[in-house]
Tab-separated table of C-alpha atoms and ligand atoms in Angstrom:
chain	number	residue	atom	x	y	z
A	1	UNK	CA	69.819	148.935	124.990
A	2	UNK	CA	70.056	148.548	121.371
A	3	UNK	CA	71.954	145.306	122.247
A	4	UNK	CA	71.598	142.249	124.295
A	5	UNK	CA	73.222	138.855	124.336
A	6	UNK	CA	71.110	136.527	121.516
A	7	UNK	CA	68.192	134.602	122.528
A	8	UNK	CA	68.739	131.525	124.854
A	9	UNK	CA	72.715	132.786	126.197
A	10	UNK	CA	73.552	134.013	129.067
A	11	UNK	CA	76.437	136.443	130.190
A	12	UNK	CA	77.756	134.985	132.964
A	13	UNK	CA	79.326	137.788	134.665
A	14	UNK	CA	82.067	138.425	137.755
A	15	UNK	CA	78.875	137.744	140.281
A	16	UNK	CA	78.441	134.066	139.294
A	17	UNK	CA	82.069	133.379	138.814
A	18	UNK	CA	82.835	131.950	142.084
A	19	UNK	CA	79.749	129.218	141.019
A	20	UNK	CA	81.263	128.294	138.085
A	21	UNK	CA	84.607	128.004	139.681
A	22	UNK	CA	83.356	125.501	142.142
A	23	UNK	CA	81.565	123.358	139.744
A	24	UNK	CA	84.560	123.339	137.679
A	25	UNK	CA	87.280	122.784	139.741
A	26	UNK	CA	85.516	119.683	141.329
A	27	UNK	CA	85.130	118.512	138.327
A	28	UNK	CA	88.490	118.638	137.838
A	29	UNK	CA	89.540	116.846	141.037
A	30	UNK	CA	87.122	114.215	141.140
A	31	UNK	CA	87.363	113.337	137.102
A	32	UNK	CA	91.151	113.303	137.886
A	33	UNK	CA	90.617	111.216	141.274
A	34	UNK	CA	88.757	108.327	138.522
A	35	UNK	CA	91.999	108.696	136.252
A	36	UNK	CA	89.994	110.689	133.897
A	37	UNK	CA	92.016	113.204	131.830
A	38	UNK	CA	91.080	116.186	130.197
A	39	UNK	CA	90.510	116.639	126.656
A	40	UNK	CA	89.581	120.058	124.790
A	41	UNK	CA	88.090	119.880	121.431
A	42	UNK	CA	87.284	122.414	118.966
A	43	UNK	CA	83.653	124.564	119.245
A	44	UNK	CA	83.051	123.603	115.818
A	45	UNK	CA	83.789	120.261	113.570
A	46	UNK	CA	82.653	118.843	110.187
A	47	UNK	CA	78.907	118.475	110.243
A	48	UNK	CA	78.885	114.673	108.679
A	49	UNK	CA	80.420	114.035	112.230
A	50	UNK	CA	77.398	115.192	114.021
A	51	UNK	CA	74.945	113.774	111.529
A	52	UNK	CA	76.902	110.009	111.544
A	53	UNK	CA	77.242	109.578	115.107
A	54	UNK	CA	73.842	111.035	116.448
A	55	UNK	CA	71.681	110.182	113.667
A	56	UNK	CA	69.886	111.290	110.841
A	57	UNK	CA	66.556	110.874	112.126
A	58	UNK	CA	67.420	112.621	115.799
A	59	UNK	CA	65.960	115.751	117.328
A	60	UNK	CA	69.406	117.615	117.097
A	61	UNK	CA	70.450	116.635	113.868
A	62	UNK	CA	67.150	117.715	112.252
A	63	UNK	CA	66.154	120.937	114.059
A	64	UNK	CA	68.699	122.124	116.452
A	65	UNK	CA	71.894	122.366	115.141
A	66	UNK	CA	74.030	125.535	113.930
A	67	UNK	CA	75.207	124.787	111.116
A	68	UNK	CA	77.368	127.112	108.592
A	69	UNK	CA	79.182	127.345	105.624
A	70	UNK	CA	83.025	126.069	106.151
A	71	UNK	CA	85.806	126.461	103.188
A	72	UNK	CA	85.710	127.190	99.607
A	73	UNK	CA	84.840	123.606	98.545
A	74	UNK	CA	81.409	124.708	100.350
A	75	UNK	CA	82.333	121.941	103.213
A	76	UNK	CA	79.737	121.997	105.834
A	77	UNK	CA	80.579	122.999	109.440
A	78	UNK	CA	78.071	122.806	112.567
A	79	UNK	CA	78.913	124.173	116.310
A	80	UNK	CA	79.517	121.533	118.735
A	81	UNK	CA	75.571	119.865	119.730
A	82	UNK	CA	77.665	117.642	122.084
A	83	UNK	CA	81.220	116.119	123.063
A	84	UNK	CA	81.297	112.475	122.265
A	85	UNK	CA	81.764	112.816	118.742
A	86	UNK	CA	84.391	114.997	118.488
A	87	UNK	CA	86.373	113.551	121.962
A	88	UNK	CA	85.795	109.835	119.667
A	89	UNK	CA	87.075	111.574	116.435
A	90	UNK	CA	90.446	112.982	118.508
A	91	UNK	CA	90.704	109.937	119.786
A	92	UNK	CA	91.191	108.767	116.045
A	93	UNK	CA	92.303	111.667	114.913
A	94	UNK	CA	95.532	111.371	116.973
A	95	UNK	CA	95.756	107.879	117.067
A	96	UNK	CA	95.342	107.711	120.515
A	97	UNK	CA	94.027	104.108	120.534
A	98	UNK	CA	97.726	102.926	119.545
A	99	UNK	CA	99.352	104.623	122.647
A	100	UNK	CA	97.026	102.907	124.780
A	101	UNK	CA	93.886	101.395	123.643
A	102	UNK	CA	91.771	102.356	126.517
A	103	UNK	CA	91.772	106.014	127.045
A	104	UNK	CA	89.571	107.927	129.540
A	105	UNK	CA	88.964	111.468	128.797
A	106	UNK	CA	87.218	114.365	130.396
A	107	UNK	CA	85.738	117.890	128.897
A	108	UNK	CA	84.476	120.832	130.008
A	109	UNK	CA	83.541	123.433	128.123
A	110	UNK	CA	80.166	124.879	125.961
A	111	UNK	CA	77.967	123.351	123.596
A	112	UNK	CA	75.095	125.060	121.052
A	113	UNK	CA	71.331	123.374	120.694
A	114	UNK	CA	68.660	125.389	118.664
A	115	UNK	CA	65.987	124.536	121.514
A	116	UNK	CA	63.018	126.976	122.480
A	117	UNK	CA	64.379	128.319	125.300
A	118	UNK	CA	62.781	127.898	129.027
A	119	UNK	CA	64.199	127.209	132.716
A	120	UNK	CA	67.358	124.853	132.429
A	121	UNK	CA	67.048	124.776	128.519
A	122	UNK	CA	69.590	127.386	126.943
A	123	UNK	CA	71.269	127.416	123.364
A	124	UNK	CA	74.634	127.746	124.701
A	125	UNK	CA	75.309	125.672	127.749
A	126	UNK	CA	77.933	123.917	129.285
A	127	UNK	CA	78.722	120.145	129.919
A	128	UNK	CA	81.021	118.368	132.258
A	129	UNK	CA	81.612	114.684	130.242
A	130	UNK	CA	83.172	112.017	130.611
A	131	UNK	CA	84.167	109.416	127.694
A	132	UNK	CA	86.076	106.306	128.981
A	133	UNK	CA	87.140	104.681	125.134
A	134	UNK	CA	88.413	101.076	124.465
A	135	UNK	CA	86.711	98.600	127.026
A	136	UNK	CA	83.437	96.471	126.702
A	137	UNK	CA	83.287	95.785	130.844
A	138	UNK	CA	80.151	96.185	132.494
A	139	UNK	CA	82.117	97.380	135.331
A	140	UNK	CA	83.153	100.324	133.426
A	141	UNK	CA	79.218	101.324	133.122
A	142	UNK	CA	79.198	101.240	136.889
A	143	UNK	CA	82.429	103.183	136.934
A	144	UNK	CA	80.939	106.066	134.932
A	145	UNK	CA	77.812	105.759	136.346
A	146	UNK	CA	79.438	106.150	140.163
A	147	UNK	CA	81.458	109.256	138.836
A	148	UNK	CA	78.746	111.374	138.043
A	149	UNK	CA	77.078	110.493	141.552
A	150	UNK	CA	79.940	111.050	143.457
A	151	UNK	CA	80.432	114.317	141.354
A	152	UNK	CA	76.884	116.008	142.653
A	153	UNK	CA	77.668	114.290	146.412
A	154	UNK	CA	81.212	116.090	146.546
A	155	UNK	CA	79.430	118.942	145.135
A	156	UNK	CA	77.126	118.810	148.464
A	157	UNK	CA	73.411	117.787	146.448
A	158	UNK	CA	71.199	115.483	147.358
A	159	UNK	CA	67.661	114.112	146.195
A	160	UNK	CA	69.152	113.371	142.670
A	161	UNK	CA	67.617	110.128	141.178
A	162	UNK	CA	69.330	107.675	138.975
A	163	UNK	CA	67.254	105.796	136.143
A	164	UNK	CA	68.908	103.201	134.404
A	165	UNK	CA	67.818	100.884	131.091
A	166	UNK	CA	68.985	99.314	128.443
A	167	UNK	CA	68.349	99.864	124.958
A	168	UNK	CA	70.013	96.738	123.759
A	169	UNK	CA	72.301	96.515	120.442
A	170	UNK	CA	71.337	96.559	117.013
A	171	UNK	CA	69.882	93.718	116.583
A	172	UNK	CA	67.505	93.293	119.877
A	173	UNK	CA	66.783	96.940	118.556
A	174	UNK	CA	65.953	96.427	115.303
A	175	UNK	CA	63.531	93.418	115.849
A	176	UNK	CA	62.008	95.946	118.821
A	177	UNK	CA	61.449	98.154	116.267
A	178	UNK	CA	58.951	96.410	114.420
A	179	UNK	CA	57.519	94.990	117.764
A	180	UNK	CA	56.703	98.705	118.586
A	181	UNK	CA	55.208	99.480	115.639
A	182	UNK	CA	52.977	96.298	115.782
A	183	UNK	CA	51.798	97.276	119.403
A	184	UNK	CA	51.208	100.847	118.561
A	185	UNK	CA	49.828	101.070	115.704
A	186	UNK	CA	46.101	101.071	117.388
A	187	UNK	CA	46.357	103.724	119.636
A	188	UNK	CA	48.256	105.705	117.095
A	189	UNK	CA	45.349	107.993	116.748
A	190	UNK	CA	45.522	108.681	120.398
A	191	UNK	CA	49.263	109.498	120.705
A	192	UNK	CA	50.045	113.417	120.916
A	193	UNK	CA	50.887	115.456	117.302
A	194	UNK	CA	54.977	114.810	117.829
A	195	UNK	CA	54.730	111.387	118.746
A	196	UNK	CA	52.493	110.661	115.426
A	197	UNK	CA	55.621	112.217	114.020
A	198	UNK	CA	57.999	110.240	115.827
A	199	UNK	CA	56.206	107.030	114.827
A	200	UNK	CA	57.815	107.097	111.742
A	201	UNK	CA	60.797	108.942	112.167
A	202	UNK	CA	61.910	107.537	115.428
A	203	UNK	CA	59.788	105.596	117.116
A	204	UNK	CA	61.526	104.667	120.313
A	205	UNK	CA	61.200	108.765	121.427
A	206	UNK	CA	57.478	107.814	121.764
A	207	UNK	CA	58.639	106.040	125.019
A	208	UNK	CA	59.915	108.863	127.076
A	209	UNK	CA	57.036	111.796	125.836
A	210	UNK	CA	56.014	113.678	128.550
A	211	UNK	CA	52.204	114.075	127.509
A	212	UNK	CA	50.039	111.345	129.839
A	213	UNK	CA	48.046	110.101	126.761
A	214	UNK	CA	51.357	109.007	125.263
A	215	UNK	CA	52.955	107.846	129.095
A	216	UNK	CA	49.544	105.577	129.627
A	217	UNK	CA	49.755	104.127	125.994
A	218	UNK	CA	53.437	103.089	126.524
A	219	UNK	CA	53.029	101.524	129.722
A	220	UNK	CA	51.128	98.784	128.430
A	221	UNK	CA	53.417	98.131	125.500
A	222	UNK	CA	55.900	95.237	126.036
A	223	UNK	CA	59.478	96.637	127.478
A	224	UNK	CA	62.230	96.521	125.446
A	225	UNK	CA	63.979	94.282	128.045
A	226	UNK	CA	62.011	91.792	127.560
A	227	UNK	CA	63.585	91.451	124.069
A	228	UNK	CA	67.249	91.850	124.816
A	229	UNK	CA	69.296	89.367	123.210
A	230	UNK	CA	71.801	87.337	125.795
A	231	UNK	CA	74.571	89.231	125.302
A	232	UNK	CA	72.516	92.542	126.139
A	233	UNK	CA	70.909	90.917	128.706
A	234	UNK	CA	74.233	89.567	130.657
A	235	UNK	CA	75.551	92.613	130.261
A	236	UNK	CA	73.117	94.938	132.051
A	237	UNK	CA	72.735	92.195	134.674
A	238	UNK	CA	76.367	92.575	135.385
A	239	UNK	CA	75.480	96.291	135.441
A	240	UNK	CA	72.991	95.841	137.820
A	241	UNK	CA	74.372	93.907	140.261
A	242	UNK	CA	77.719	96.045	140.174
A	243	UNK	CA	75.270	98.853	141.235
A	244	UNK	CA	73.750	96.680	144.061
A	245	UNK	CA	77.144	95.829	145.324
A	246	UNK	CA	78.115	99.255	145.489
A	247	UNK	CA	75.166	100.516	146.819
A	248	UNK	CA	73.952	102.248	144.465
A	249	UNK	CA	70.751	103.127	144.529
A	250	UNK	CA	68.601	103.155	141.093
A	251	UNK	CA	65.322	102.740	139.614
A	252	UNK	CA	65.027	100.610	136.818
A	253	UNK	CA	62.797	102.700	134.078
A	254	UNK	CA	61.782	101.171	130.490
A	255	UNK	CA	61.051	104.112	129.785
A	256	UNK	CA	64.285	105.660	129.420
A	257	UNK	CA	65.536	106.568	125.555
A	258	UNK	CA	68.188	108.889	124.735
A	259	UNK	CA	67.870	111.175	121.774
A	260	UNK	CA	71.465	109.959	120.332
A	261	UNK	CA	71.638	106.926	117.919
A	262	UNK	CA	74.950	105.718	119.071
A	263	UNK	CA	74.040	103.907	122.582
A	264	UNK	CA	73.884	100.223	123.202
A	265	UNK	CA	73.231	98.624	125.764
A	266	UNK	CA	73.207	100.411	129.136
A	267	UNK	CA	71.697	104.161	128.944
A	268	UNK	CA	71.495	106.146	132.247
A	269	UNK	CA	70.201	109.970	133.358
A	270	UNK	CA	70.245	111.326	136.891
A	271	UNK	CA	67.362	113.608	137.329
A	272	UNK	CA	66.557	116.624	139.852
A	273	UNK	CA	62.884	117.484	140.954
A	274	UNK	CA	63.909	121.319	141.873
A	275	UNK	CA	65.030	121.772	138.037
A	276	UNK	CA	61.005	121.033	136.974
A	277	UNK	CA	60.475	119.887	132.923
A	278	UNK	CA	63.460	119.937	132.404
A	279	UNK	CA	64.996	117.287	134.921
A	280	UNK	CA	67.864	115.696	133.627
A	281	UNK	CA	71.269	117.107	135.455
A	282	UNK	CA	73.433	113.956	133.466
A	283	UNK	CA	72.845	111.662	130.432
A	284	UNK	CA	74.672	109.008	129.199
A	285	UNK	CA	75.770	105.087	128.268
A	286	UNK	CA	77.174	102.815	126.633
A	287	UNK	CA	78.350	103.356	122.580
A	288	UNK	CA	80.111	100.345	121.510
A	289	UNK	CA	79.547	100.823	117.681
A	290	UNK	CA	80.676	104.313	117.144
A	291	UNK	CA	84.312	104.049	117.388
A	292	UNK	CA	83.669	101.892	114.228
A	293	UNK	CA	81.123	103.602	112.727
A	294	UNK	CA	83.650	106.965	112.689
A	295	UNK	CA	86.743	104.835	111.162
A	296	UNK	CA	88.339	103.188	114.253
A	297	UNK	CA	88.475	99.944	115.545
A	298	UNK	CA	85.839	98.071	117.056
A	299	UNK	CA	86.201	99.222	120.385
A	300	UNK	CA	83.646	99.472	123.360
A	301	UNK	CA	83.057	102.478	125.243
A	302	UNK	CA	80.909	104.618	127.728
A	303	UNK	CA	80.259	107.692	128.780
A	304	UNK	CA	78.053	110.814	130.386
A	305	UNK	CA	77.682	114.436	130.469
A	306	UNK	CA	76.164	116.759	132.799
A	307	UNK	CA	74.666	120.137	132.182
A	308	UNK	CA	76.479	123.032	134.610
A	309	UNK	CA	73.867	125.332	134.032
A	310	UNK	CA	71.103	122.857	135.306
A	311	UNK	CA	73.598	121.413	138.047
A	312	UNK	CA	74.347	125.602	139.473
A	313	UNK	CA	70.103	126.072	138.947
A	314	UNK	CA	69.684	123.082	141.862
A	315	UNK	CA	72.981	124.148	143.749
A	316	UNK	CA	71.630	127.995	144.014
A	317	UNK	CA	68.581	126.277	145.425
A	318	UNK	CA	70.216	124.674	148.081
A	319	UNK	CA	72.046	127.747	149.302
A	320	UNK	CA	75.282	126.075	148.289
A	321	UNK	CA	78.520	126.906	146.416
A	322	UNK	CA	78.581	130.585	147.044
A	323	UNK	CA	82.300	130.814	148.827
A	324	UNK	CA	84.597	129.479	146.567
A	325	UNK	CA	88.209	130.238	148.284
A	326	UNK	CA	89.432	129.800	145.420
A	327	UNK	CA	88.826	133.049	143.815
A	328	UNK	CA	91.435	135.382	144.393
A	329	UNK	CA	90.750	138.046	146.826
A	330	UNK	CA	91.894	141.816	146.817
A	331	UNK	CA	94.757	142.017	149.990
A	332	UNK	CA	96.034	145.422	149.173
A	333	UNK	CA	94.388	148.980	148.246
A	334	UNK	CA	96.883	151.075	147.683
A	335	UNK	CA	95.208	154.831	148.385
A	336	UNK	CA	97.035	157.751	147.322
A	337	UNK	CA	96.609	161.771	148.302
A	338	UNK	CA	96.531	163.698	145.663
A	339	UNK	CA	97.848	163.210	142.051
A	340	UNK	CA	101.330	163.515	142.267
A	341	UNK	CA	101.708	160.870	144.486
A	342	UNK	CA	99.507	158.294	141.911
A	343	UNK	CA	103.010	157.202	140.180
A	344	UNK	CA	104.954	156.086	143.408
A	345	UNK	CA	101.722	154.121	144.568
A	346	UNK	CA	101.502	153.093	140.882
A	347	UNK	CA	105.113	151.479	141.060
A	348	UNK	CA	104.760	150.359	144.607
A	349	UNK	CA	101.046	148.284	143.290
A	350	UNK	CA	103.336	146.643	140.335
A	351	UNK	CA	106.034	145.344	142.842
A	352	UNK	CA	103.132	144.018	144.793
A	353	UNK	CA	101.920	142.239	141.815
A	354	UNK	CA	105.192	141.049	141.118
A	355	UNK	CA	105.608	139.114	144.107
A	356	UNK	CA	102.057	137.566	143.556
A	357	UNK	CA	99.913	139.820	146.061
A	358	UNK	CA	97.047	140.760	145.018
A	359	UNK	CA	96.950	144.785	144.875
A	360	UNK	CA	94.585	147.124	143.068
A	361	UNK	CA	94.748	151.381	142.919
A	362	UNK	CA	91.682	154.198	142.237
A	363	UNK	CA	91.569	155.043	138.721
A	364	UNK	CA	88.553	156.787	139.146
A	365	UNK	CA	90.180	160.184	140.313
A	366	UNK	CA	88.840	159.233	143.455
A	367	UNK	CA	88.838	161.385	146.880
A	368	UNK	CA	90.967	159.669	150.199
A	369	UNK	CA	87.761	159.571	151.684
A	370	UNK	CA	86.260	157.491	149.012
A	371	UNK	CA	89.432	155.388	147.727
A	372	UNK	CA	88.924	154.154	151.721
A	373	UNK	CA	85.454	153.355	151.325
A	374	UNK	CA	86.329	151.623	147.868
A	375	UNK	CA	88.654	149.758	150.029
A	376	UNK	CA	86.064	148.765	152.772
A	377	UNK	CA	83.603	147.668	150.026
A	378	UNK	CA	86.585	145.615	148.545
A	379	UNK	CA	86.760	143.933	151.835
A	380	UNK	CA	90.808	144.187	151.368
A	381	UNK	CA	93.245	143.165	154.889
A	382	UNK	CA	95.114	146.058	153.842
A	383	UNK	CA	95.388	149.810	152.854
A	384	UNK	CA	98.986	151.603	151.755
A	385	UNK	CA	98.240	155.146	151.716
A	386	UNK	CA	100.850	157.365	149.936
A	387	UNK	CA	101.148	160.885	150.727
A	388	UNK	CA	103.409	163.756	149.523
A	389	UNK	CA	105.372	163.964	153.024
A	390	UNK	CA	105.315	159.359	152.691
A	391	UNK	CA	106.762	160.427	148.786
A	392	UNK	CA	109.396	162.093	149.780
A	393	UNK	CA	111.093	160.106	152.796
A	394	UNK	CA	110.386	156.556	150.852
A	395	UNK	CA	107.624	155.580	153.355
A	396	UNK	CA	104.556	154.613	153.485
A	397	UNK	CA	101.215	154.475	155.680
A	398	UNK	CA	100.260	150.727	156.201
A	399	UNK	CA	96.626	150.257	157.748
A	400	UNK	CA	95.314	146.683	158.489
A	401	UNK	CA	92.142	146.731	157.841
A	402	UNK	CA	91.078	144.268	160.658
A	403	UNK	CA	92.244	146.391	163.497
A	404	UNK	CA	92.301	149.826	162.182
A	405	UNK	CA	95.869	150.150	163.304
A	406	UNK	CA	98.263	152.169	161.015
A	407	UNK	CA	101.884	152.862	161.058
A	408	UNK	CA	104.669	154.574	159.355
A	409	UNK	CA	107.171	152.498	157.494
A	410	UNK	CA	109.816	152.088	155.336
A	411	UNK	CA	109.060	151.426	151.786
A	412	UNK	CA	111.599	148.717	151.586
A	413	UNK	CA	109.943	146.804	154.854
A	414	UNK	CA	106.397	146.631	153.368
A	415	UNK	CA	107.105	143.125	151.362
A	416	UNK	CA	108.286	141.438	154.430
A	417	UNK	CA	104.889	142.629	156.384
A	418	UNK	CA	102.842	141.845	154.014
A	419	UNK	CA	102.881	138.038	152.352
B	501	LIG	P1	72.511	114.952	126.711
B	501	LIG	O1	71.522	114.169	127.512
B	501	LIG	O2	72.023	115.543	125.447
B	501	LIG	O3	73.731	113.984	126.464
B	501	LIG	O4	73.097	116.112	127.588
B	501	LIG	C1	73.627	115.888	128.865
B	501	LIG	C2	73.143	116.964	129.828
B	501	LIG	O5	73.375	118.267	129.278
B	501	LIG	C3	71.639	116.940	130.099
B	501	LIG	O6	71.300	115.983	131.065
B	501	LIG	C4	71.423	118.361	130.598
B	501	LIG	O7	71.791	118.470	131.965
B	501	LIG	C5	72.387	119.171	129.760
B	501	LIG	N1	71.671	119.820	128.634
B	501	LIG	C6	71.297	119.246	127.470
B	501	LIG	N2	70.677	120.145	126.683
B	501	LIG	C7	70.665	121.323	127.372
B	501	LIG	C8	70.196	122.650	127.089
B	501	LIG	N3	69.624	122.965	125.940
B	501	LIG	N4	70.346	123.608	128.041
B	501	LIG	C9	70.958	123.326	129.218
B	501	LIG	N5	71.451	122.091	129.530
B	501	LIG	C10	71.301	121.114	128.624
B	501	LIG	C11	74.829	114.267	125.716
B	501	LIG	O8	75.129	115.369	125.362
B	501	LIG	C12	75.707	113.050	125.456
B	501	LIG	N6	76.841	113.461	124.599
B	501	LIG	C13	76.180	112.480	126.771
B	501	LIG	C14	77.121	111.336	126.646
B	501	LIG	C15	78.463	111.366	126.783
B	501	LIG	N7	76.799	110.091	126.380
B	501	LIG	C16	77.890	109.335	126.331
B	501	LIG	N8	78.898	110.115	126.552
């Protein structure tokens, strides 16, 4: 084929709809069930947004975003790396904070990383998120936190683990920093190529590398909790022990970073050990600066999103989410013999239609034989078949497909049979 869909997308065709649909529409009802409600931003915005609220020095900002050329003026214009910047610059945007300070908004819909490419890691994928703006309670973490879990249990998954941490504010993170640096700076040598790199650039990523040289090194340094001012600290106690009286079970890793500058305070991800390397089904936390930092008032907020194409990867594994009612099924065939015939069946399918049946026809210049088999394969209740002799007295043949039965009636009867 001289053609096939870029490097790291996927088509996802009529097969796989059913999947989607089920991810999506619980999404839907359970965001809605948490008084969540939905939001749809553009694909693209202004790069500076991107490059403000996730950081100069991050991963995505420096090598994996796709970024363009935007108006005359030679503006700069990236596609959507993530949600939270654009849902907090609609929230400003539309000056949705003076309606009602606290706002909680949903999304659903694609985003575009320039990653290398490997199982659960695409360029164009899709998030579920969640942003809940205008509220500094530590209940609200738990809130968000309990969504996202109650999200994969609705969707019927299991085995999913939820790591919690917190990478303080600011400050506690700015005198960690240097702390860090002090305690690392020995075994620098011994740390991996990227996390030499990251020393510099963005040292807290050393924390969560993957390599066991790096993990081994870390473990001994110092956790960042141990530095948390008191107001970071109260906070992700209240966090905690929301958690514990909901019963919700978590492991507390100080090892957990986020590759986004704007979090403070509580940062979360719920893994999945069928998805391999790439683990993480749902990232998120607190941001309690970057309603500022983007213009607004200083407003507290929290959030997650969840990758679809990771979260159907695990659900395919489990067998589950394959019958989505929801996806309309074929009830009629309408079968006609011979050509002349095709226009009556053509205006009988449109009536059909009209009074929201679902109804499909051959356009395949089809035999009777096979437009019956098309009909069996479409798995539809019923057949009409339409022949010269049906034409001509206004009838038709109706078959149900369940019992084989057919019978002769009157063209005007068929909607009251059939509903
Ligand atoms: P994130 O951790 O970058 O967070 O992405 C969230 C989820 O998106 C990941 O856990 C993963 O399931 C999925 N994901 C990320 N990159 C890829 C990829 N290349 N291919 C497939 N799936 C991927 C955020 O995006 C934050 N905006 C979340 C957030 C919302 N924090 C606060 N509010």
């Amino acid at each position: 084929m001289p053609y096939k869909a870029p490097r790291g997308t996927q088509d996802i065709l009529p097969g796989k709809i059913p999947i989607w649909r089920y991810v999506e529409n619980t999404a839907r009802r359970v965001c809605e069930l948490y008084g969540y409600q939905e939001i749809r931003p553009p694909i693209f915005e202004d790069t500076n947004l991107f490059t403000r609220s996730i950081g100069a020095g991050t991963d995505i900002v420096e090598k994996e975003m796709y970024t363009f050329k935007g108006e005359k003026g030679g503006t700069s214009i990236t596609l959507r790396p993530e949600l939270t910047a654009p849902v907090v610059r609609a929230y400003l945007e539309h000056h949705l904070h003076k309606d009602k300070k606290f706002q909680k908004l949903y999304y659903l819909g694609p985003l575009f990383r320039h990653e290398r490419p490997q199982k659960g890691r695409t360029r164009q994928f899709h998030q579920l998120g969640v942003e809940a703006l205008g509220s500094y309670d530590a209940l609200l973490d738990v809130e968000v936190i309990d969504l996202a879990l109650i999200y994969f249990k609705t969707l019927g998954l299991d085995d999913y683990k939820l790591k919690i941490n917190s990478i303080g504010c600011p400050t506690c993170r700015t005198k960690y920093r240097d702390i860090l640096k002090r305690e690392l700076t020995k075994s620098k040598p011994q740390l991996c190529e990227d996390c030499k790199k990251r020393f510099d650039r963005n040292v807290f990523r050393i924390l969560d590398c993957k390599n066991q040289r790096c993990y081994e090194i870390t473990t001994k340094i110092t956790p960042l909790k141990d530095y948390l001012c008191q107001d970071c600290k109260d906070h992700f106690a209240k966090v905690s022990k929301g958690l514990q009286d909901n019963k919700i079970e978590y492991i507390l890793d100080p090892h957990l970073v986020r590759g986004f500058d704007y979090y403070t305070k509580t940062i979360f991800e719920i893994t999945h050990p069928v998805l391999g390397a790439q683990d993480a089904l749902c990232g998120g936390g607190r941001y309690d600066n970057l309603v500022a930092e983007l213009g607004g008032p200083e407003i507290g907020a929290a959030g997650f999103a969840i990758g679809l194409e990771r979260t159907i990867l695990v659900l395919e594994s489990k067998n589950l989410g394959q019958a989505d009612k929801e996806v309309d099924k074929l009830k009629v065939f309408i079968a006609a013999i011979g050509e002349n015939t095709r226009p009556y069946g053509f205006r009988l399918l449109n009536e059909l239609r009209r009074r929201n049946i679902a109804a499909d026809m051959d356009y395949e210049d089809r035999s009777i034989k096979a437009q019956m088999r098309l009909a069996d394969k479409l798995k539809t209740e019923y057949v009409i078949i339409v022949g010269p002799e049906e034409m001509n007295k206004q009838t038709v043949k109706l078959k149900s497909m369940d019992s084989g039965q057919e019978k002769e009636i009157s063209r005007q009867n068929i909607f009251d049979l059939i509903t």
